[in-house]
XYZ file of C-alpha atoms in Angstrom:
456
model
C -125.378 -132.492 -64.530
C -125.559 -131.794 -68.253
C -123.362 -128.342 -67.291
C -121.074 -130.032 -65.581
C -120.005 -132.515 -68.733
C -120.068 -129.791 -71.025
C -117.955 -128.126 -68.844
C -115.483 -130.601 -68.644
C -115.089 -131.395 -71.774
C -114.575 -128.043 -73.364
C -112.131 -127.466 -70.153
C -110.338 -130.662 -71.386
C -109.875 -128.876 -75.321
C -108.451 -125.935 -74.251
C -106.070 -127.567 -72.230
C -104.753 -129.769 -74.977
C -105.322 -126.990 -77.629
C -102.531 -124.745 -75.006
C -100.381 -127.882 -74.445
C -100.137 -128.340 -78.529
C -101.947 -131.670 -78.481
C -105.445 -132.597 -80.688
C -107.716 -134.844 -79.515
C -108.018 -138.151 -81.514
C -110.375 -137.620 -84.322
C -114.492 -139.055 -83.319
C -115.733 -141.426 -85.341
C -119.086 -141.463 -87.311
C -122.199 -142.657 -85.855
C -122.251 -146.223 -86.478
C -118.746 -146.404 -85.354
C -116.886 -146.252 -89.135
C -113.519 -144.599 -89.291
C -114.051 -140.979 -91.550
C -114.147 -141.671 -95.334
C -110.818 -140.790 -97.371
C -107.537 -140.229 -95.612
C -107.405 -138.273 -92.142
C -104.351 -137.275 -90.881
C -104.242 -137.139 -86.543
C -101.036 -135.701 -84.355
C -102.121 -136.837 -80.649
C -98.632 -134.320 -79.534
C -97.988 -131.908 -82.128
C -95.879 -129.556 -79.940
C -92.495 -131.280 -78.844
C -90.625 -129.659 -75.803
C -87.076 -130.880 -75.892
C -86.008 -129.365 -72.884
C -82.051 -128.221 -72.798
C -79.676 -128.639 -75.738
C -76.076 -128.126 -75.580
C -74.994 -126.118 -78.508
C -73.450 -127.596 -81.467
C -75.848 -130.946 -80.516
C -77.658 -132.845 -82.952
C -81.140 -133.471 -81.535
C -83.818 -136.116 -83.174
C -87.182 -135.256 -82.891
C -90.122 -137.118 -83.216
C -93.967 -137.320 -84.511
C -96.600 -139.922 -84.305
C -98.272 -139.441 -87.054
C -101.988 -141.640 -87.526
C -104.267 -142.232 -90.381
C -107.621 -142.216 -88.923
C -109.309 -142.786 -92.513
C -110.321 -144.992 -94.994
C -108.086 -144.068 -97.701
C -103.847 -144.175 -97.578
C -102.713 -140.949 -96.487
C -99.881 -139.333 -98.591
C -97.783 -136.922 -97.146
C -96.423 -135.571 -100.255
C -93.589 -132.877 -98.640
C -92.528 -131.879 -95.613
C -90.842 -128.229 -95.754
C -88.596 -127.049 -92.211
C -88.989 -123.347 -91.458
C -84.775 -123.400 -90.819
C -81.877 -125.023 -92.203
C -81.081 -125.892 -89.051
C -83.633 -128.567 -89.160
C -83.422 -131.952 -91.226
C -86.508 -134.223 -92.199
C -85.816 -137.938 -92.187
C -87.993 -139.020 -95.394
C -86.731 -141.696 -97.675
C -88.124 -140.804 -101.613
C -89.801 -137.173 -100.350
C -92.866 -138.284 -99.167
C -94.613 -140.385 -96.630
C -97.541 -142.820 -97.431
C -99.754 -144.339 -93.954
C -102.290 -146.583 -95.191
C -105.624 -146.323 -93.944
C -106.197 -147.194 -89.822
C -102.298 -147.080 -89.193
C -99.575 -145.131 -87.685
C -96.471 -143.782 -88.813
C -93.412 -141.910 -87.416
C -91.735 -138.724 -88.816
C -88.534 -137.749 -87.345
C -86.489 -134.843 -88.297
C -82.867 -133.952 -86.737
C -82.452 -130.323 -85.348
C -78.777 -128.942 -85.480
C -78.070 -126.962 -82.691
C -74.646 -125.220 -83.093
C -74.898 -121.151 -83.868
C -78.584 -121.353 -82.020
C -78.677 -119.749 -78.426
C -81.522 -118.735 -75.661
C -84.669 -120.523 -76.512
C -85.823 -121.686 -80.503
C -89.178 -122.416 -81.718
C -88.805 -124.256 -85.130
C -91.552 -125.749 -87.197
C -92.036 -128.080 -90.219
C -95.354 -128.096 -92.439
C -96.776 -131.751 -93.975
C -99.185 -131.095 -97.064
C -100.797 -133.916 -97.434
C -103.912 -135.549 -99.202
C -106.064 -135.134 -96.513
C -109.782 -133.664 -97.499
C -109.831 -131.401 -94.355
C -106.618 -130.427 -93.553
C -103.973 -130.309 -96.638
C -101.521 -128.395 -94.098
C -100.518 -129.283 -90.968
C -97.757 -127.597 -88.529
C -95.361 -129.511 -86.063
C -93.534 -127.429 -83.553
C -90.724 -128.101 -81.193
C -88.833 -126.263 -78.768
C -85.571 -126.036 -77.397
C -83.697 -124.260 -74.641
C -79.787 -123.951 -75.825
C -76.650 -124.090 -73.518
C -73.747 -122.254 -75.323
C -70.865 -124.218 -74.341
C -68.466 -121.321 -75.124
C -68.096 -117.495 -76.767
C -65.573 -116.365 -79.989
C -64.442 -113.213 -80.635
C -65.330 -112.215 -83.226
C -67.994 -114.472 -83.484
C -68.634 -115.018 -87.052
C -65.683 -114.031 -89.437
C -61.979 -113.849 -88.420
C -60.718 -110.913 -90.041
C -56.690 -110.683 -89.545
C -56.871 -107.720 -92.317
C -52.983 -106.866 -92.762
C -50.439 -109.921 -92.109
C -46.755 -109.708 -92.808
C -44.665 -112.808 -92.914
C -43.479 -113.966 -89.401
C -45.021 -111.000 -87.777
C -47.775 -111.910 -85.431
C -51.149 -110.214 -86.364
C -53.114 -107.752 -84.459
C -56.144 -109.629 -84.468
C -56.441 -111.728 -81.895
C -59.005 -114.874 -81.669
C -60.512 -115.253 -78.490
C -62.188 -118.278 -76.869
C -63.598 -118.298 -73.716
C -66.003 -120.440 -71.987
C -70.243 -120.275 -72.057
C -72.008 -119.336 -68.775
C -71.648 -122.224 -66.188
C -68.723 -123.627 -67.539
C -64.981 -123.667 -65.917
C -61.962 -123.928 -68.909
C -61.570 -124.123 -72.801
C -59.114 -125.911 -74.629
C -57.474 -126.113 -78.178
C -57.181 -129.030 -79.544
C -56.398 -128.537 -83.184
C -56.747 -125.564 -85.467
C -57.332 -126.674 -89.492
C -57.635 -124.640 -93.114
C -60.057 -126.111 -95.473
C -56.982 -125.118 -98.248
C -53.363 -124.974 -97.818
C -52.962 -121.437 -96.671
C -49.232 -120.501 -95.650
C -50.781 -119.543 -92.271
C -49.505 -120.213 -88.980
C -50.770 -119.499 -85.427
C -50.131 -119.901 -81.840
C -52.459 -120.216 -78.505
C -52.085 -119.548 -74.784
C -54.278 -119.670 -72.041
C -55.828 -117.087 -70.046
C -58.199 -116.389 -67.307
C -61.392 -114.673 -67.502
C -64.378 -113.446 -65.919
C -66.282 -116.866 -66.726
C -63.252 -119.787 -66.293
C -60.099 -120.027 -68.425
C -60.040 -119.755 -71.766
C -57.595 -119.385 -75.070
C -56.365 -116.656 -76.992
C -55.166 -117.920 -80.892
C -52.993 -115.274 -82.720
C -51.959 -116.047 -86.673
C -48.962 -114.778 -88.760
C -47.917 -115.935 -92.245
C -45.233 -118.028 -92.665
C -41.848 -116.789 -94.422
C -42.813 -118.638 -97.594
C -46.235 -116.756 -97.792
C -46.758 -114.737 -101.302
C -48.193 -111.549 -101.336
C -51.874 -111.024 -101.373
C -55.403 -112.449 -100.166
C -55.939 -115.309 -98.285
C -59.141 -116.445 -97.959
C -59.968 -119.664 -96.484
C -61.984 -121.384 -93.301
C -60.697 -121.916 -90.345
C -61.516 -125.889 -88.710
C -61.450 -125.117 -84.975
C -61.420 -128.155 -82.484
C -61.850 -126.999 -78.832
C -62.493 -129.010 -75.703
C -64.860 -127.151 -73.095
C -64.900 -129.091 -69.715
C -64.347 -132.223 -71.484
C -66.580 -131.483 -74.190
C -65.377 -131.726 -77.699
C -66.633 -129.187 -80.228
C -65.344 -128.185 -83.623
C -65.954 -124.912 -84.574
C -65.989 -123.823 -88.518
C -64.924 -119.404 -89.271
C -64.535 -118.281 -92.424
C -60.899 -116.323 -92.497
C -59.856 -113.682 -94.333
C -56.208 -111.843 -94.639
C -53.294 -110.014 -96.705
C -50.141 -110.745 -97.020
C -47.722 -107.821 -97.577
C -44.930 -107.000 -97.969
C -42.964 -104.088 -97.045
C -45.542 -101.841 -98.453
C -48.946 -101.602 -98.675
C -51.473 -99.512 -101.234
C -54.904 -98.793 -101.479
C -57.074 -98.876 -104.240
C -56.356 -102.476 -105.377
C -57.657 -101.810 -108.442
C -58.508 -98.206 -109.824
C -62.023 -98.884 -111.918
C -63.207 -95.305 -113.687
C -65.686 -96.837 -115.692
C -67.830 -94.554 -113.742
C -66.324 -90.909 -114.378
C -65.963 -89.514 -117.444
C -62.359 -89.173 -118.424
C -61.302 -86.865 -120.577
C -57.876 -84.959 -121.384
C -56.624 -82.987 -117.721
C -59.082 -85.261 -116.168
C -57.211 -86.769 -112.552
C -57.917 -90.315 -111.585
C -58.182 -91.191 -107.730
C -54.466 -91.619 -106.321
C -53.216 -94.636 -105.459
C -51.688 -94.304 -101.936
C -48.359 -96.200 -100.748
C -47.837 -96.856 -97.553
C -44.405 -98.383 -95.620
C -45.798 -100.873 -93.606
C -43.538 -100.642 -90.940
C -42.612 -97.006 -91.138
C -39.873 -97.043 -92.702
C -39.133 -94.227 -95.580
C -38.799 -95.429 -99.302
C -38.552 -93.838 -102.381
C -40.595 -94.545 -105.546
C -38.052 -94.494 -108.408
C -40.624 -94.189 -111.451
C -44.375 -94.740 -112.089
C -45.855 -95.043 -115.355
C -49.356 -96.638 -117.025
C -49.099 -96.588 -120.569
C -49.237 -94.050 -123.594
C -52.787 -92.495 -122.426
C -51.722 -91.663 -118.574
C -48.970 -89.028 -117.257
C -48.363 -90.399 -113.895
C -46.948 -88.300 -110.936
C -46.124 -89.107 -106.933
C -46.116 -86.735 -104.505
C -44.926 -86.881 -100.837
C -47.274 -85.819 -97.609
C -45.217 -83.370 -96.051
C -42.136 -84.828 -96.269
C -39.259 -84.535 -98.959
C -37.501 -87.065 -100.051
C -37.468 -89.941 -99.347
C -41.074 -90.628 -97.219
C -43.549 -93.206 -95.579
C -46.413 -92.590 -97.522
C -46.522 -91.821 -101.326
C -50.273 -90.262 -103.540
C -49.412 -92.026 -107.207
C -51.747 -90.014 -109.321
C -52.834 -90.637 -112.641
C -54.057 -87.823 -115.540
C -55.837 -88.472 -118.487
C -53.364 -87.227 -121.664
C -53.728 -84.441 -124.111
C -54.724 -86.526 -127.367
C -55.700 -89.756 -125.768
C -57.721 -91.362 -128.191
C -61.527 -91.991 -126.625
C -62.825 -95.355 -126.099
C -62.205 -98.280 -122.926
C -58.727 -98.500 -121.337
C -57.328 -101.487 -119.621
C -53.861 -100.777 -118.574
C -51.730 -101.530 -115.347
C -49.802 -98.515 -113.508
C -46.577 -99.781 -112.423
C -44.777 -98.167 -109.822
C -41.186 -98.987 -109.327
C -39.739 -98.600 -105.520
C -36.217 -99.176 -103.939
C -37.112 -101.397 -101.600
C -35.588 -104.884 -102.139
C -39.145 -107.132 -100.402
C -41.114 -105.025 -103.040
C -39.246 -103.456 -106.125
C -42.134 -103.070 -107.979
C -46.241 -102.555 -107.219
C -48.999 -103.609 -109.996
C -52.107 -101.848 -109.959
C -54.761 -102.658 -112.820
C -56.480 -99.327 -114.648
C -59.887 -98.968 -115.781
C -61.852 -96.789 -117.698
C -63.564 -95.377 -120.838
C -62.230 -91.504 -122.311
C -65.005 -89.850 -123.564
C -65.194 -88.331 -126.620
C -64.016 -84.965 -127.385
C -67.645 -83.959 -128.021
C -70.177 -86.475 -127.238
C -73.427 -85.721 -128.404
C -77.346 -86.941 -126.973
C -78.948 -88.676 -128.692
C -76.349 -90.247 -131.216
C -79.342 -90.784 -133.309
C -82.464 -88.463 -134.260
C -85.632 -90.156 -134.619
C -88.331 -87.950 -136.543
C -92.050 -89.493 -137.490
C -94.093 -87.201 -139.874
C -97.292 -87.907 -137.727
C -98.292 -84.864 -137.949
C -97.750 -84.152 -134.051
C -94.923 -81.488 -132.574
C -93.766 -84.785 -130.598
C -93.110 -86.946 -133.670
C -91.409 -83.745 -135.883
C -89.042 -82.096 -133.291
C -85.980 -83.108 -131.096
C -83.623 -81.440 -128.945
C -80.279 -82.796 -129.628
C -77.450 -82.077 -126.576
C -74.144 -81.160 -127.767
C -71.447 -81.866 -124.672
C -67.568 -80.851 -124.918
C -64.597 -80.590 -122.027
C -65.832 -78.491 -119.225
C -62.612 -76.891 -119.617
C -63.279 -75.800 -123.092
C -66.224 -73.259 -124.353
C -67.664 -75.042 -127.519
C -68.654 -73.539 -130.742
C -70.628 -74.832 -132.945
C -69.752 -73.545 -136.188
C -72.332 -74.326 -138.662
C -75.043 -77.299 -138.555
C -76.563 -79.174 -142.225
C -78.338 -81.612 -143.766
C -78.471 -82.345 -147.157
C -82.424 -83.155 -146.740
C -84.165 -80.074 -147.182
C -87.148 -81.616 -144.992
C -84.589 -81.262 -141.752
C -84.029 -78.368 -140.479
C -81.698 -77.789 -137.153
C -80.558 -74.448 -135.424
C -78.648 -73.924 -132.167
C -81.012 -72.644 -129.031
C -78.762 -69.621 -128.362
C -80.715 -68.949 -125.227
C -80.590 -72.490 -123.969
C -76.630 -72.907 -124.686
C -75.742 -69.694 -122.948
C -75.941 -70.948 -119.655
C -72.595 -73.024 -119.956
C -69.660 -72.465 -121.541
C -69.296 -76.325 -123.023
C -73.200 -77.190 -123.580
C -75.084 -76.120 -126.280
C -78.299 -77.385 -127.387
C -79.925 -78.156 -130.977
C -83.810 -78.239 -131.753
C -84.190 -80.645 -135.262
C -87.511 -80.163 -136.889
C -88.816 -82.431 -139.411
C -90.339 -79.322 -141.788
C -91.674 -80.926 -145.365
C -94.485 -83.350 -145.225
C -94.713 -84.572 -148.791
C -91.946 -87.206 -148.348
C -93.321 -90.364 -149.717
C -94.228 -93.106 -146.845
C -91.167 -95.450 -145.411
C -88.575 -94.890 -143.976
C -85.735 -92.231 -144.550
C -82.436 -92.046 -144.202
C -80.260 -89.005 -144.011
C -77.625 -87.224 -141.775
C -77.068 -83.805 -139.502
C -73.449 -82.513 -140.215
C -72.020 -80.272 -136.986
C -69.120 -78.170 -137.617
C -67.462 -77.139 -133.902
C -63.835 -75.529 -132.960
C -63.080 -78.184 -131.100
C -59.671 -80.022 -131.554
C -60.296 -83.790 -132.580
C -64.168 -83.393 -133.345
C -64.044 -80.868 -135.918
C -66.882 -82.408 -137.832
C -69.539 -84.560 -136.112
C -72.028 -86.768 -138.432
C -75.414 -87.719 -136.306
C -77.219 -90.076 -138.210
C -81.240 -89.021 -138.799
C -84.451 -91.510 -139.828
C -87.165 -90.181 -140.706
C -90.752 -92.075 -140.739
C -93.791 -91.492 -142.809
C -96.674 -93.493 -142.071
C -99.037 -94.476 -144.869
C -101.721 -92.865 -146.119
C -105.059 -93.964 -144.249
């Protein structure tokens, strides 16, 4: 007989331990509640059953304080965003002996198949200061998009309806979709236009967009308020949307950043290509991007005029080194687009750059502290010669690694070697003089401190 109870009641916890349910919490022997707070969740697992998409859903806990002590449930954090906890001030207080309940709202629309979500209370409560609520949910998708996330229309030109096709149609189950309204979150000069068709799973919409004749060239980037009606069920629908407006011509690189490269004299920036939009030839009367840039444009395999243009831009003899900022302007015959901006970045090197642009020596008395190889960089285009290399400190000494700097014809390497140790202690100041052949660095100052620690 004993067997049997045992039995049953450890039969009885594991079938509320699978079903997501506790058993109330036992009370002492002399029939007192537990000391402190004590937190009990008879169902802690909520099945919801089927959701239509895009539904908001309330669930809800009965939460109990089986304790002596009020209960504080000081934050309650959702494992989703798609999930919303109902608490007034951020936290929930159950005095001792009494029942509370804890609802949170679960937003459906973007979820599909089935979702397990979960929130976690902390709370006072001596023996468990965590607790996790589950629910579940089986979602209906009322209806597909294609694309289903962003509407990309990529190249628009005014009045010309756009490649890119939205495409509604309706979930599994259902019969027919319809448009009812089709909003911007700003005032973009967009317009569109639907029609029905029928599919594999009921009838659904197609949406295609064009800009209006007023449109201005360039982005658009917006979102797009959809409001749809599937089988009598209204949804609204929210896409981020994203487009250009152009003209008659198109070109690619929007902006031409060489921060990256190093630019020097002869050196060729990436083209900018121009492109008719529509095919039809064009002729770029002049290109130009300031004092520092010859600019040239060259056909593909066409002369005269042609469809496609390369604008390329090359670094001038004598450009002075430092950042550029500077807009290429290309000039066209074409009466939509006469003329095409395209902002220029960049820094031009120095004629000679040198690594490091300071020397650091420390009379430590270690071959670390006293020696440093110094990198001496020109044009690749150019063999550098380093002509003669001083200091007026006789404790620096510096020669040219002739083995080292044979290798290319525009590298050459220095080893600096802090010789004298009777310098007083401080710090020293002093500088390496480089003489090169080199047009524009003929004499190149690199500053050199030298430190002698004191005396111990």
């Amino acid at each position: 007989m004993l067997q049997s109870v045992v039995w049953m009641i450890c039969f009885e916890l594991v079938t509320q331990s699978v079903t997501g349910q506790l058993p109330p919490a036992p009370k002492q022997a002399d029939g007192r509640v537990f000391e402190g707070p004590r937190l009990v969740v008879a169902k802690r697992l909520i099945k919801l059953g089927s959701v239509l998409e895009g539904d908001k859903v309330t669930v809800k806990w009965h939460l109990e304080n089986h304790g002596t002590e009020d209960l504080v449930i000081s934050r309650v954090k959702p494992d989703c965003g798609c999930t919303v906890v109902k608490l007034e001030g951020g936290e929930l207080t159950i005095p001792a002996e009494q029942a509370a309940d804890l609802e949170v709202e679960f937003d459906s629309t973007r979820r599909r198949g089935e979702q397990t979500k979960s929130i976690t209370l902390f709370t006072n409560d001596p023996v468990e200061a965590e607790s996790k609520l589950r629910f579940t949910a089986a979602i209906e998708v009322l209806f597909e998009t294609k694309p289903s996330t962003m509407l990309n229309l990529r190249v628009l030109q005014r009045e010309v309806p756009s490649e890119t096709v939205l495409e509604i149609t309706p979930g599994k189950g259902r019969k027919s979709v319809e448009l009812l309204g089709l909003n911007y979150a700003d005032n973009v000069p967009l317009a569109h236009e639907a029609e029905p068709f029928d599919g594999p799973e009921g009838r659904g919409v197609r949406v295609r967009f064009e800009a209006t004749e007023f449109a201005g060239l360039g982005a658009i980037s917006t979102k797009a308020q959809i409001s749809l009606s599937i089988d009598g069920i209204k949804r609204v629908r929210s896409m981020p949307l994203r487009a250009e407006v152009v003209g008659d011509l198109t070109f690619l690189p929007k902006v031409v950043d060489a921060t990256r490269q190093e630019l020097r004299p002869g050196r060729h920036l990436p083209p900018v290509t121009v492109r008719s939009t529509d095919k039809r030839p064009f002729e770029i009367i002049s290109a130009s991007a300031g004092p520092l840039f010859d600019v040239a444009s060259e056909t593909k395999g066409t002369k005269g005029r042609a469809t496609k243009y390369d604008v390329e831009l090359t670094v001038r003899e004598g450009a002075a080194s430092g950042p550029v900022g500077t807009m290429l302007e290309i000039r066209t015959d074409l009466l939509d687009q006469p003329m095409i901006l395209v902002p220029v970045f960049g820094v031009i090197a120095e004629p000679v750059m040198v690594d490091p642009p300071l020397i650091l020596l420390r009379g430590d008395g270690t071959p670390i502290g006293t020696r440093r190889r110094i990198r001496v960089q020109g044009s690749p285009r150019d063999e550098l010669g380093i002509l003669s290399v001083a200091c007026p400190n006789p404790a620096v000494t510096a020669a040219v690694d002739k083995e080292a700097s044979s290798r290319l014809r525009h590298l050459r390497f220095l080893d600096v070697v802090l010789t004298a140790d009777k310098l007083p202690a401080g710090t020293h100041e002093t500088v390496l003089t480089l003489t090169t052949d080199i047009k524009g660095a003929e004499r190149i100052e690199i500053p050199v401190v030298i430190e002698i620690p004191p005396e111990r």
